[in-house]
Amino acid sequence: MQQRMLERFKKKLIKEREKLLADVNHIRNEELSKSPRDATGELSGYANHMADGGTDTIERQVSLGLMSNEEAMLLKIDEALQRISDKTYGVCELCKEKISQERLNAMSYATYCIKCRSQEENGNNNKV
Ligand SMILES: [Zn+2]
């Protein structure tokens, strides 16, 4: 891939990374503020929370799930940035073909080309 394109994707990835980090931090802060462990000194208003503890638990699970999704994505973005500096970015990990630019635009941390990806999704494990 041309250096200019690499730079473009690098900027895009860094932007996505910042956004994700902000999201993850936001979720984490919310979780911390909800956690009884960290409520010391801020007990006022906590009684209200106790009333709908059940909903809180569900919300907590949802946001924790969301967080691990986002952290997995962050990892992928980091890997993609690494591939940019290694100059292997935009090459399919499986077939070593170029990943289409359309696909990279839509999913800049893609590691597989669309063909390999759809084969994976179809559960075709006859990889060479
Ligand atoms: Zn491929």
PDB file of C-alpha atoms and ligand atoms in Angstrom:
ATOM      1  CA  MET A   1       0.000   0.000   0.000  1.00  0.00           C
ATOM      2  CA  GLN A   2       1.196   3.486  -0.771  1.00  0.00           C
ATOM      3  CA  GLN A   3       2.643   5.513   2.048  1.00  0.00           C
ATOM      4  CA  ARG A   4       0.011   8.175   1.563  1.00  0.00           C
ATOM      5  CA  MET A   5      -2.781   5.647   1.994  1.00  0.00           C
ATOM      6  CA  LEU A   6      -1.081   4.168   5.034  1.00  0.00           C
ATOM      7  CA  GLU A   7      -0.945   7.605   6.592  1.00  0.00           C
ATOM      8  CA  ARG A   8      -4.603   8.109   5.873  1.00  0.00           C
ATOM      9  CA  PHE A   9      -5.595   4.864   7.543  1.00  0.00           C
ATOM     10  CA  LYS A  10      -3.254   5.551  10.398  1.00  0.00           C
ATOM     11  CA  LYS A  11      -5.023   8.838  11.112  1.00  0.00           C
ATOM     12  CA  LYS A  12      -8.376   7.107  10.860  1.00  0.00           C
ATOM     13  CA  LEU A  13      -7.294   4.361  13.255  1.00  0.00           C
ATOM     14  CA  ILE A  14      -5.890   6.828  15.750  1.00  0.00           C
ATOM     15  CA  LYS A  15      -9.152   8.739  15.683  1.00  0.00           C
ATOM     16  CA  GLU A  16     -11.178   5.575  16.217  1.00  0.00           C
ATOM     17  CA  ARG A  17      -8.821   4.594  19.001  1.00  0.00           C
ATOM     18  CA  GLU A  18      -9.309   7.917  20.781  1.00  0.00           C
ATOM     19  CA  LYS A  19     -13.054   7.635  20.491  1.00  0.00           C
ATOM     20  CA  LEU A  20     -13.040   4.083  21.848  1.00  0.00           C
ATOM     21  CA  LEU A  21     -10.739   5.026  24.695  1.00  0.00           C
ATOM     22  CA  ALA A  22     -13.064   7.857  25.650  1.00  0.00           C
ATOM     23  CA  ASP A  23     -16.004   5.440  25.568  1.00  0.00           C
ATOM     24  CA  VAL A  24     -14.204   2.833  27.644  1.00  0.00           C
ATOM     25  CA  ASN A  25     -13.140   5.436  30.185  1.00  0.00           C
ATOM     26  CA  HIS A  26     -16.662   6.764  30.332  1.00  0.00           C
ATOM     27  CA  ILE A  27     -18.108   3.309  30.973  1.00  0.00           C
ATOM     28  CA  ARG A  28     -15.414   2.543  33.505  1.00  0.00           C
ATOM     29  CA  ASN A  29     -16.056   5.762  35.400  1.00  0.00           C
ATOM     30  CA  GLU A  30     -19.755   5.037  35.470  1.00  0.00           C
ATOM     31  CA  GLU A  31     -19.091   1.573  36.796  1.00  0.00           C
ATOM     32  CA  LEU A  32     -16.774   2.893  39.467  1.00  0.00           C
ATOM     33  CA  SER A  33     -19.282   5.473  40.592  1.00  0.00           C
ATOM     34  CA  LYS A  34     -21.915   2.746  40.839  1.00  0.00           C
ATOM     35  CA  SER A  35     -19.763   0.320  42.765  1.00  0.00           C
ATOM     36  CA  PRO A  36     -20.553   0.151  46.502  1.00  0.00           C
ATOM     37  CA  ARG A  37     -16.842  -0.326  47.220  1.00  0.00           C
ATOM     38  CA  ASP A  38     -16.104   3.119  45.915  1.00  0.00           C
ATOM     39  CA  ALA A  39     -19.122   4.795  47.407  1.00  0.00           C
ATOM     40  CA  THR A  40     -17.341   5.506  50.682  1.00  0.00           C
ATOM     41  CA  GLY A  41     -17.857   9.098  51.683  1.00  0.00           C
ATOM     42  CA  GLU A  42     -20.574   9.481  49.096  1.00  0.00           C
ATOM     43  CA  LEU A  43     -23.317   7.581  50.758  1.00  0.00           C
ATOM     44  CA  SER A  44     -25.934  10.257  50.293  1.00  0.00           C
ATOM     45  CA  GLY A  45     -28.334   9.243  47.570  1.00  0.00           C
ATOM     46  CA  TYR A  46     -27.111   5.684  47.653  1.00  0.00           C
ATOM     47  CA  ALA A  47     -30.359   4.465  49.225  1.00  0.00           C
ATOM     48  CA  ASN A  48     -32.112   5.272  45.973  1.00  0.00           C
ATOM     49  CA  HIS A  49     -29.770   2.960  44.166  1.00  0.00           C
ATOM     50  CA  MET A  50     -30.487   0.136  46.567  1.00  0.00           C
ATOM     51  CA  ALA A  51     -34.150   0.223  45.587  1.00  0.00           C
ATOM     52  CA  ASP A  52     -33.505  -0.804  42.012  1.00  0.00           C
ATOM     53  CA  GLY A  53     -30.467  -2.929  42.642  1.00  0.00           C
ATOM     54  CA  GLY A  54     -31.726  -5.575  40.254  1.00  0.00           C
ATOM     55  CA  THR A  55     -31.786  -3.251  37.291  1.00  0.00           C
ATOM     56  CA  ASP A  56     -28.372  -1.974  38.235  1.00  0.00           C
ATOM     57  CA  THR A  57     -26.945  -5.460  38.040  1.00  0.00           C
ATOM     58  CA  ILE A  58     -28.312  -5.966  34.561  1.00  0.00           C
ATOM     59  CA  GLU A  59     -27.110  -2.574  33.428  1.00  0.00           C
ATOM     60  CA  ARG A  60     -23.751  -3.338  34.888  1.00  0.00           C
ATOM     61  CA  GLN A  61     -23.497  -6.593  32.991  1.00  0.00           C
ATOM     62  CA  VAL A  62     -24.529  -4.884  29.787  1.00  0.00           C
ATOM     63  CA  SER A  63     -21.976  -2.134  30.154  1.00  0.00           C
ATOM     64  CA  LEU A  64     -19.253  -4.561  31.164  1.00  0.00           C
ATOM     65  CA  GLY A  65     -20.035  -6.596  28.070  1.00  0.00           C
ATOM     66  CA  LEU A  66     -19.905  -3.428  26.034  1.00  0.00           C
ATOM     67  CA  MET A  67     -16.591  -2.561  27.602  1.00  0.00           C
ATOM     68  CA  SER A  68     -14.960  -5.863  26.753  1.00  0.00           C
ATOM     69  CA  ASN A  69     -16.217  -5.485  23.183  1.00  0.00           C
ATOM     70  CA  GLU A  70     -14.654  -2.091  22.991  1.00  0.00           C
ATOM     71  CA  GLU A  71     -11.459  -3.306  24.580  1.00  0.00           C
ATOM     72  CA  ALA A  72     -11.265  -6.118  22.041  1.00  0.00           C
ATOM     73  CA  MET A  73     -11.717  -3.523  19.332  1.00  0.00           C
ATOM     74  CA  LEU A  74      -8.998  -1.358  20.843  1.00  0.00           C
ATOM     75  CA  LEU A  75      -6.684  -4.329  20.685  1.00  0.00           C
ATOM     76  CA  LYS A  76      -7.516  -4.801  17.018  1.00  0.00           C
ATOM     77  CA  ILE A  77      -6.856  -1.152  16.329  1.00  0.00           C
ATOM     78  CA  ASP A  78      -3.515  -1.387  18.099  1.00  0.00           C
ATOM     79  CA  GLU A  79      -2.636  -4.388  15.973  1.00  0.00           C
ATOM     80  CA  ALA A  80      -3.659  -2.542  12.839  1.00  0.00           C
ATOM     81  CA  LEU A  81      -1.452   0.402  13.823  1.00  0.00           C
ATOM     82  CA  GLN A  82       1.370  -2.059  14.366  1.00  0.00           C
ATOM     83  CA  ARG A  83       0.787  -3.477  10.885  1.00  0.00           C
ATOM     84  CA  ILE A  84       0.948   0.026   9.479  1.00  0.00           C
ATOM     85  CA  SER A  85       4.398   0.545  10.940  1.00  0.00           C
ATOM     86  CA  ASP A  86       5.392  -2.940   9.759  1.00  0.00           C
ATOM     87  CA  LYS A  87       4.059  -2.078   6.292  1.00  0.00           C
ATOM     88  CA  THR A  88       1.904  -5.200   6.290  1.00  0.00           C
ATOM     89  CA  TYR A  89      -1.298  -3.260   6.712  1.00  0.00           C
ATOM     90  CA  GLY A  90      -4.093  -4.017   4.249  1.00  0.00           C
ATOM     91  CA  VAL A  91      -2.866  -7.541   3.516  1.00  0.00           C
ATOM     92  CA  CYS A  92      -5.106 -10.473   4.356  1.00  0.00           C
ATOM     93  CA  GLU A  93      -3.650 -12.634   7.117  1.00  0.00           C
ATOM     94  CA  LEU A  94      -4.936 -15.789   5.476  1.00  0.00           C
ATOM     95  CA  CYS A  95      -4.463 -15.544   1.741  1.00  0.00           C
ATOM     96  CA  LYS A  96      -1.967 -12.646   1.736  1.00  0.00           C
ATOM     97  CA  GLU A  97      -4.046 -10.875  -0.879  1.00  0.00           C
ATOM     98  CA  LYS A  98      -4.739  -7.175  -0.609  1.00  0.00           C
ATOM     99  CA  ILE A  99      -7.811  -6.261   1.394  1.00  0.00           C
ATOM    100  CA  SER A 100     -10.027  -3.989  -0.683  1.00  0.00           C
ATOM    101  CA  GLN A 101      -9.916  -0.341   0.189  1.00  0.00           C
ATOM    102  CA  GLU A 102     -13.701  -0.262   0.510  1.00  0.00           C
ATOM    103  CA  ARG A 103     -13.475  -2.860   3.222  1.00  0.00           C
ATOM    104  CA  LEU A 104     -10.696  -1.000   4.986  1.00  0.00           C
ATOM    105  CA  ASN A 105     -12.708   2.176   4.831  1.00  0.00           C
ATOM    106  CA  ALA A 106     -15.613   0.447   6.499  1.00  0.00           C
ATOM    107  CA  MET A 107     -13.488  -1.508   8.943  1.00  0.00           C
ATOM    108  CA  SER A 108     -10.022  -0.078   9.153  1.00  0.00           C
ATOM    109  CA  TYR A 109      -8.740  -2.787  11.485  1.00  0.00           C
ATOM    110  CA  ALA A 110      -9.789  -5.675   9.226  1.00  0.00           C
ATOM    111  CA  THR A 111      -7.278  -8.520   9.158  1.00  0.00           C
ATOM    112  CA  TYR A 112      -8.992 -10.691   6.553  1.00  0.00           C
ATOM    113  CA  CYS A 113     -10.091  -9.910   3.042  1.00  0.00           C
ATOM    114  CA  ILE A 114     -13.796 -10.142   2.378  1.00  0.00           C
ATOM    115  CA  LYS A 115     -13.439 -13.607   0.821  1.00  0.00           C
ATOM    116  CA  CYS A 116     -11.639 -15.130   3.791  1.00  0.00           C
ATOM    117  CA  ARG A 117     -13.927 -13.346   6.200  1.00  0.00           C
ATOM    118  CA  SER A 118     -17.050 -14.788   4.633  1.00  0.00           C
ATOM    119  CA  GLN A 119     -15.472 -18.228   4.548  1.00  0.00           C
ATOM    120  CA  GLU A 120     -14.797 -17.909   8.259  1.00  0.00           C
ATOM    121  CA  GLU A 121     -18.362 -16.874   8.853  1.00  0.00           C
ATOM    122  CA  ASN A 122     -19.661 -19.834   6.920  1.00  0.00           C
ATOM    123  CA  GLY A 123     -17.678 -22.088   9.180  1.00  0.00           C
ATOM    124  CA  ASN A 124     -15.516 -23.342   6.359  1.00  0.00           C
ATOM    125  CA  ASN A 125     -12.369 -24.445   8.076  1.00  0.00           C
ATOM    126  CA  ASN A 126     -10.675 -26.012   5.106  1.00  0.00           C
ATOM    127  CA  LYS A 127      -7.931 -23.448   5.248  1.00  0.00           C
ATOM    128  CA  VAL A 128      -4.599 -24.308   3.751  1.00  0.00           C
TER     129      VAL A 128
HETATM  130 ZN    ZN B   1      -7.958 -13.446   2.259  1.00  0.00          ZN
END
